[in-house]
Amino acid sequence: MEAAFPEPLRRAIRALSLLPGLGEKSATRLALYLVSRPEKAKELSAALAELPRVKLCRECGNFTEDELCGFCRHPERDPSVICVVEDPAALSVIESAGIFRGRYHVLHGLLSPRDGLGPEELRLPELLERIRRNGVREVLLGLSPTAAGEATAAYILELLRDYPVRVTRLACGLALGMEVRYADPLTLKRALLSREILK
Ligand SMILES: [Zn+2]
């Protein structure tokens, strides 16, 4: 049987269909869209080609093009307060509330035994190392009030039991079960202003 599409198009469909959330049908739809708009296809491929330059900040784990991200390099961000977040999306939403002036620590996940995510998969040793090294006063848990977020918060609280740091978390305003990355800046502003002291 003759292939309906030429090889470059089939290759694009194959590559797109490997992306999360895209089955072969949507991949085909996207590829057909792009093949008829060569300028868009070039723009997209140029943007994607730059992605491998993005790496994790060696201090906080946020995405960055350099060794250190903008927050970790910023002379006016307080290094003695660290806000722990699940992922860069949550960081970006907390930052957009415009209240927090400390540094961040990105876990890249939450404890979730079901998905095989244990403490060793999260960037917790790096957090402890920062606390020891930088004279951290406060660890603010900016985690979602979901089951996985609560389990992770409890784990970190236990981990920090013998460390001379205050542990706080985002307080009222965040509805139970809501993910930080979907919260609106105003809600987060309230949650940041009235954080709850855990330890
Ligand atoms: Zn950083």
PDB file of C-alpha atoms and ligand atoms in Angstrom:
ATOM      1  CA  MET A   1       0.000   0.000   0.000  1.00  0.00           C
ATOM      2  CA  GLU A   2       1.242   3.468  -0.885  1.00  0.00           C
ATOM      3  CA  ALA A   3       1.800   5.784   2.110  1.00  0.00           C
ATOM      4  CA  ALA A   4      -0.667   8.653   2.139  1.00  0.00           C
ATOM      5  CA  PHE A   5       1.899  11.180   3.362  1.00  0.00           C
ATOM      6  CA  PRO A   6       5.492  11.860   2.314  1.00  0.00           C
ATOM      7  CA  GLU A   7       8.259  10.864   4.726  1.00  0.00           C
ATOM      8  CA  PRO A   8       8.861  14.325   6.361  1.00  0.00           C
ATOM      9  CA  LEU A   9       5.188  14.564   7.224  1.00  0.00           C
ATOM     10  CA  ARG A  10       5.067  11.014   8.571  1.00  0.00           C
ATOM     11  CA  ARG A  11       8.142  11.749  10.636  1.00  0.00           C
ATOM     12  CA  ALA A  12       6.551  14.861  12.108  1.00  0.00           C
ATOM     13  CA  ILE A  13       3.398  12.911  12.958  1.00  0.00           C
ATOM     14  CA  ARG A  14       5.452  10.195  14.642  1.00  0.00           C
ATOM     15  CA  ALA A  15       7.404  12.751  16.698  1.00  0.00           C
ATOM     16  CA  LEU A  16       4.298  14.700  17.707  1.00  0.00           C
ATOM     17  CA  SER A  17       2.353  11.587  18.666  1.00  0.00           C
ATOM     18  CA  LEU A  18       5.036  10.775  21.240  1.00  0.00           C
ATOM     19  CA  LEU A  19       4.219  13.953  23.180  1.00  0.00           C
ATOM     20  CA  PRO A  20       2.044  13.607  26.302  1.00  0.00           C
ATOM     21  CA  GLY A  21      -1.623  14.153  25.605  1.00  0.00           C
ATOM     22  CA  LEU A  22      -1.275  13.853  21.848  1.00  0.00           C
ATOM     23  CA  GLY A  23      -2.560  10.698  20.204  1.00  0.00           C
ATOM     24  CA  GLU A  24      -1.965   9.911  16.557  1.00  0.00           C
ATOM     25  CA  LYS A  25      -5.117  11.765  15.536  1.00  0.00           C
ATOM     26  CA  SER A  26      -4.168  15.083  17.141  1.00  0.00           C
ATOM     27  CA  ALA A  27      -0.571  14.607  15.993  1.00  0.00           C
ATOM     28  CA  THR A  28      -1.771  14.232  12.423  1.00  0.00           C
ATOM     29  CA  ARG A  29      -3.996  17.288  12.765  1.00  0.00           C
ATOM     30  CA  LEU A  30      -1.086  19.390  14.072  1.00  0.00           C
ATOM     31  CA  ALA A  31       1.338  18.134  11.453  1.00  0.00           C
ATOM     32  CA  LEU A  32      -1.139  18.884   8.658  1.00  0.00           C
ATOM     33  CA  TYR A  33      -1.661  22.363  10.107  1.00  0.00           C
ATOM     34  CA  LEU A  34       2.087  22.996  10.205  1.00  0.00           C
ATOM     35  CA  VAL A  35       2.826  21.587   6.758  1.00  0.00           C
ATOM     36  CA  SER A  36       0.504  24.132   5.234  1.00  0.00           C
ATOM     37  CA  ARG A  37       2.137  26.985   7.211  1.00  0.00           C
ATOM     38  CA  PRO A  38       5.878  26.649   6.613  1.00  0.00           C
ATOM     39  CA  GLU A  39       6.694  29.893   8.426  1.00  0.00           C
ATOM     40  CA  LYS A  40       4.998  28.666  11.604  1.00  0.00           C
ATOM     41  CA  ALA A  41       6.728  25.301  11.295  1.00  0.00           C
ATOM     42  CA  LYS A  42      10.128  27.032  11.033  1.00  0.00           C
ATOM     43  CA  GLU A  43       9.381  29.261  14.004  1.00  0.00           C
ATOM     44  CA  LEU A  44       8.310  26.276  16.095  1.00  0.00           C
ATOM     45  CA  SER A  45      11.329  24.197  15.156  1.00  0.00           C
ATOM     46  CA  ALA A  46      13.669  27.122  15.933  1.00  0.00           C
ATOM     47  CA  ALA A  47      12.051  27.556  19.365  1.00  0.00           C
ATOM     48  CA  LEU A  48      12.278  23.824  20.107  1.00  0.00           C
ATOM     49  CA  ALA A  49      15.905  23.704  18.996  1.00  0.00           C
ATOM     50  CA  GLU A  50      16.760  26.217  21.740  1.00  0.00           C
ATOM     51  CA  LEU A  51      15.152  24.144  24.526  1.00  0.00           C
ATOM     52  CA  PRO A  52      18.157  21.919  25.250  1.00  0.00           C
ATOM     53  CA  ARG A  53      19.969  25.073  26.400  1.00  0.00           C
ATOM     54  CA  VAL A  54      17.603  25.320  29.354  1.00  0.00           C
ATOM     55  CA  LYS A  55      18.931  23.515  32.422  1.00  0.00           C
ATOM     56  CA  LEU A  56      18.274  23.373  36.151  1.00  0.00           C
ATOM     57  CA  CYS A  57      19.730  26.060  38.393  1.00  0.00           C
ATOM     58  CA  ARG A  58      22.405  24.329  40.467  1.00  0.00           C
ATOM     59  CA  GLU A  59      21.177  26.079  43.597  1.00  0.00           C
ATOM     60  CA  CYS A  60      17.371  25.956  43.497  1.00  0.00           C
ATOM     61  CA  GLY A  61      16.460  23.664  40.604  1.00  0.00           C
ATOM     62  CA  ASN A  62      14.503  26.307  38.695  1.00  0.00           C
ATOM     63  CA  PHE A  63      14.865  26.419  34.905  1.00  0.00           C
ATOM     64  CA  THR A  64      17.655  28.668  33.717  1.00  0.00           C
ATOM     65  CA  GLU A  65      20.039  29.219  30.829  1.00  0.00           C
ATOM     66  CA  ASP A  66      22.948  29.838  33.192  1.00  0.00           C
ATOM     67  CA  GLU A  67      24.472  28.037  36.156  1.00  0.00           C
ATOM     68  CA  LEU A  68      22.302  30.080  38.518  1.00  0.00           C
ATOM     69  CA  CYS A  69      18.782  31.332  37.877  1.00  0.00           C
ATOM     70  CA  GLY A  70      17.766  34.985  38.158  1.00  0.00           C
ATOM     71  CA  PHE A  71      16.359  34.529  41.695  1.00  0.00           C
ATOM     72  CA  CYS A  72      19.530  32.926  43.018  1.00  0.00           C
ATOM     73  CA  ARG A  73      21.688  35.636  41.421  1.00  0.00           C
ATOM     74  CA  HIS A  74      19.491  38.525  42.578  1.00  0.00           C
ATOM     75  CA  PRO A  75      21.334  40.543  45.242  1.00  0.00           C
ATOM     76  CA  GLU A  76      18.110  41.728  46.850  1.00  0.00           C
ATOM     77  CA  ARG A  77      16.394  38.373  47.268  1.00  0.00           C
ATOM     78  CA  ASP A  78      16.722  37.249  50.877  1.00  0.00           C
ATOM     79  CA  PRO A  79      18.732  33.989  50.935  1.00  0.00           C
ATOM     80  CA  SER A  80      17.607  33.222  54.501  1.00  0.00           C
ATOM     81  CA  VAL A  81      13.990  32.520  53.460  1.00  0.00           C
ATOM     82  CA  ILE A  82      13.387  29.641  51.067  1.00  0.00           C
ATOM     83  CA  CYS A  83      10.026  28.898  49.517  1.00  0.00           C
ATOM     84  CA  VAL A  84       9.721  25.219  48.560  1.00  0.00           C
ATOM     85  CA  VAL A  85       7.594  24.601  45.474  1.00  0.00           C
ATOM     86  CA  GLU A  86       6.529  21.566  43.528  1.00  0.00           C
ATOM     87  CA  ASP A  87       7.622  22.730  40.084  1.00  0.00           C
ATOM     88  CA  PRO A  88       8.615  25.813  38.058  1.00  0.00           C
ATOM     89  CA  ALA A  89       4.943  26.425  37.186  1.00  0.00           C
ATOM     90  CA  ALA A  90       4.089  26.827  40.892  1.00  0.00           C
ATOM     91  CA  LEU A  91       7.134  29.060  41.345  1.00  0.00           C
ATOM     92  CA  SER A  92       6.017  31.311  38.547  1.00  0.00           C
ATOM     93  CA  VAL A  93       2.520  31.678  40.019  1.00  0.00           C
ATOM     94  CA  ILE A  94       3.816  32.440  43.531  1.00  0.00           C
ATOM     95  CA  GLU A  95       6.246  34.952  42.078  1.00  0.00           C
ATOM     96  CA  SER A  96       3.459  36.652  40.148  1.00  0.00           C
ATOM     97  CA  ALA A  97       1.736  37.475  43.444  1.00  0.00           C
ATOM     98  CA  GLY A  98       4.618  39.937  43.878  1.00  0.00           C
ATOM     99  CA  ILE A  99       4.960  39.472  47.660  1.00  0.00           C
ATOM    100  CA  PHE A 100       7.692  36.940  48.200  1.00  0.00           C
ATOM    101  CA  ARG A 101      11.223  38.374  48.299  1.00  0.00           C
ATOM    102  CA  GLY A 102      13.181  35.287  49.358  1.00  0.00           C
ATOM    103  CA  ARG A 103      14.626  32.475  47.279  1.00  0.00           C
ATOM    104  CA  TYR A 104      12.965  29.345  45.939  1.00  0.00           C
ATOM    105  CA  HIS A 105      13.630  25.636  45.989  1.00  0.00           C
ATOM    106  CA  VAL A 106      12.025  23.513  43.270  1.00  0.00           C
ATOM    107  CA  LEU A 107      11.357  19.868  44.158  1.00  0.00           C
ATOM    108  CA  HIS A 108      10.312  18.772  40.659  1.00  0.00           C
ATOM    109  CA  GLY A 109       7.532  16.599  42.017  1.00  0.00           C
ATOM    110  CA  LEU A 110       5.662  15.659  45.166  1.00  0.00           C
ATOM    111  CA  LEU A 111       5.793  12.472  47.186  1.00  0.00           C
ATOM    112  CA  SER A 112       3.582  10.007  45.395  1.00  0.00           C
ATOM    113  CA  PRO A 113       4.309   6.350  46.133  1.00  0.00           C
ATOM    114  CA  ARG A 114       1.706   5.364  43.546  1.00  0.00           C
ATOM    115  CA  ASP A 115       3.729   7.054  40.785  1.00  0.00           C
ATOM    116  CA  GLY A 116       6.977   5.751  42.223  1.00  0.00           C
ATOM    117  CA  LEU A 117       8.017   9.196  43.470  1.00  0.00           C
ATOM    118  CA  GLY A 118       9.777   8.773  46.792  1.00  0.00           C
ATOM    119  CA  PRO A 119      11.888  11.262  48.765  1.00  0.00           C
ATOM    120  CA  GLU A 120      15.010  10.316  46.813  1.00  0.00           C
ATOM    121  CA  GLU A 121      13.368  11.504  43.580  1.00  0.00           C
ATOM    122  CA  LEU A 122      12.733  14.995  44.983  1.00  0.00           C
ATOM    123  CA  ARG A 123      15.487  17.565  45.442  1.00  0.00           C
ATOM    124  CA  LEU A 124      15.484  17.251  49.230  1.00  0.00           C
ATOM    125  CA  PRO A 125      19.194  16.584  49.892  1.00  0.00           C
ATOM    126  CA  GLU A 126      19.894  19.806  47.979  1.00  0.00           C
ATOM    127  CA  LEU A 127      17.428  21.643  50.236  1.00  0.00           C
ATOM    128  CA  LEU A 128      19.111  20.388  53.401  1.00  0.00           C
ATOM    129  CA  GLU A 129      22.491  21.316  51.978  1.00  0.00           C
ATOM    130  CA  ARG A 130      21.274  24.877  51.292  1.00  0.00           C
ATOM    131  CA  ILE A 131      19.847  25.185  54.800  1.00  0.00           C
ATOM    132  CA  ARG A 132      23.151  24.086  56.318  1.00  0.00           C
ATOM    133  CA  ARG A 133      25.237  26.312  54.092  1.00  0.00           C
ATOM    134  CA  ASN A 134      23.262  29.541  53.901  1.00  0.00           C
ATOM    135  CA  GLY A 135      22.039  30.279  57.407  1.00  0.00           C
ATOM    136  CA  VAL A 136      18.408  29.796  56.387  1.00  0.00           C
ATOM    137  CA  ARG A 137      15.912  31.162  58.940  1.00  0.00           C
ATOM    138  CA  GLU A 138      12.632  30.157  57.382  1.00  0.00           C
ATOM    139  CA  VAL A 139      11.438  27.429  55.039  1.00  0.00           C
ATOM    140  CA  LEU A 140       8.083  28.354  53.549  1.00  0.00           C
ATOM    141  CA  LEU A 141       6.235  25.345  52.160  1.00  0.00           C
ATOM    142  CA  GLY A 142       4.533  26.672  49.033  1.00  0.00           C
ATOM    143  CA  LEU A 143       2.978  23.302  48.268  1.00  0.00           C
ATOM    144  CA  SER A 144      -0.521  22.578  47.073  1.00  0.00           C
ATOM    145  CA  PRO A 145      -3.077  21.522  49.708  1.00  0.00           C
ATOM    146  CA  THR A 146      -3.626  18.258  47.830  1.00  0.00           C
ATOM    147  CA  ALA A 147      -3.000  14.770  49.264  1.00  0.00           C
ATOM    148  CA  ALA A 148       0.465  14.605  47.660  1.00  0.00           C
ATOM    149  CA  GLY A 149       1.246  18.200  48.682  1.00  0.00           C
ATOM    150  CA  GLU A 150       0.236  17.539  52.304  1.00  0.00           C
ATOM    151  CA  ALA A 151       2.232  14.291  52.422  1.00  0.00           C
ATOM    152  CA  THR A 152       5.287  16.100  51.066  1.00  0.00           C
ATOM    153  CA  ALA A 153       4.857  18.978  53.531  1.00  0.00           C
ATOM    154  CA  ALA A 154       4.602  16.531  56.458  1.00  0.00           C
ATOM    155  CA  TYR A 155       7.700  14.708  55.243  1.00  0.00           C
ATOM    156  CA  ILE A 156       9.732  17.919  54.955  1.00  0.00           C
ATOM    157  CA  LEU A 157       8.537  19.103  58.366  1.00  0.00           C
ATOM    158  CA  GLU A 158       9.796  15.857  59.884  1.00  0.00           C
ATOM    159  CA  LEU A 159      13.048  16.123  57.933  1.00  0.00           C
ATOM    160  CA  LEU A 160      13.656  19.607  59.343  1.00  0.00           C
ATOM    161  CA  ARG A 161      12.740  18.707  62.917  1.00  0.00           C
ATOM    162  CA  ASP A 162      16.261  19.107  64.249  1.00  0.00           C
ATOM    163  CA  TYR A 163      17.227  22.030  62.063  1.00  0.00           C
ATOM    164  CA  PRO A 164      17.147  25.488  63.639  1.00  0.00           C
ATOM    165  CA  VAL A 165      14.712  26.853  61.042  1.00  0.00           C
ATOM    166  CA  ARG A 166      11.180  28.079  61.203  1.00  0.00           C
ATOM    167  CA  VAL A 167       8.846  26.149  58.906  1.00  0.00           C
ATOM    168  CA  THR A 168       5.752  27.892  57.591  1.00  0.00           C
ATOM    169  CA  ARG A 169       3.242  27.218  54.878  1.00  0.00           C
ATOM    170  CA  LEU A 170       0.821  29.107  52.681  1.00  0.00           C
ATOM    171  CA  ALA A 171      -2.214  29.673  54.827  1.00  0.00           C
ATOM    172  CA  CYS A 172      -5.833  30.578  54.290  1.00  0.00           C
ATOM    173  CA  GLY A 173      -7.063  31.442  50.855  1.00  0.00           C
ATOM    174  CA  LEU A 174      -5.960  28.275  49.144  1.00  0.00           C
ATOM    175  CA  ALA A 175      -8.875  25.905  48.855  1.00  0.00           C
ATOM    176  CA  LEU A 176      -8.228  22.341  49.942  1.00  0.00           C
ATOM    177  CA  GLY A 177      -7.233  20.240  46.957  1.00  0.00           C
ATOM    178  CA  MET A 178      -6.267  23.239  44.844  1.00  0.00           C
ATOM    179  CA  GLU A 179      -2.934  23.137  43.031  1.00  0.00           C
ATOM    180  CA  VAL A 180      -0.691  26.145  43.549  1.00  0.00           C
ATOM    181  CA  ARG A 181      -0.014  26.462  39.833  1.00  0.00           C
ATOM    182  CA  TYR A 182      -3.730  27.085  39.206  1.00  0.00           C
ATOM    183  CA  ALA A 183      -4.215  29.597  42.005  1.00  0.00           C
ATOM    184  CA  ASP A 184      -4.783  33.230  41.084  1.00  0.00           C
ATOM    185  CA  PRO A 185      -2.253  35.865  42.204  1.00  0.00           C
ATOM    186  CA  LEU A 186      -4.677  37.547  44.613  1.00  0.00           C
ATOM    187  CA  THR A 187      -5.395  34.305  46.466  1.00  0.00           C
ATOM    188  CA  LEU A 188      -1.697  33.575  46.638  1.00  0.00           C
ATOM    189  CA  LYS A 189      -0.987  37.055  47.872  1.00  0.00           C
ATOM    190  CA  ARG A 190      -3.335  36.423  50.808  1.00  0.00           C
ATOM    191  CA  ALA A 191      -1.871  32.961  51.396  1.00  0.00           C
ATOM    192  CA  LEU A 192       1.663  34.412  51.426  1.00  0.00           C
ATOM    193  CA  LEU A 193       0.785  37.259  53.738  1.00  0.00           C
ATOM    194  CA  SER A 194      -0.867  35.050  56.328  1.00  0.00           C
ATOM    195  CA  ARG A 195       1.418  32.056  56.345  1.00  0.00           C
ATOM    196  CA  GLU A 196       0.912  29.516  59.046  1.00  0.00           C
ATOM    197  CA  ILE A 197       3.790  28.624  61.381  1.00  0.00           C
ATOM    198  CA  LEU A 198       4.297  24.852  61.545  1.00  0.00           C
ATOM    199  CA  LYS A 199       7.484  24.820  63.586  1.00  0.00           C
TER     200      LYS A 199
HETATM  201 ZN    ZN B   1      18.056  29.291  41.315  1.00  0.00          ZN
END
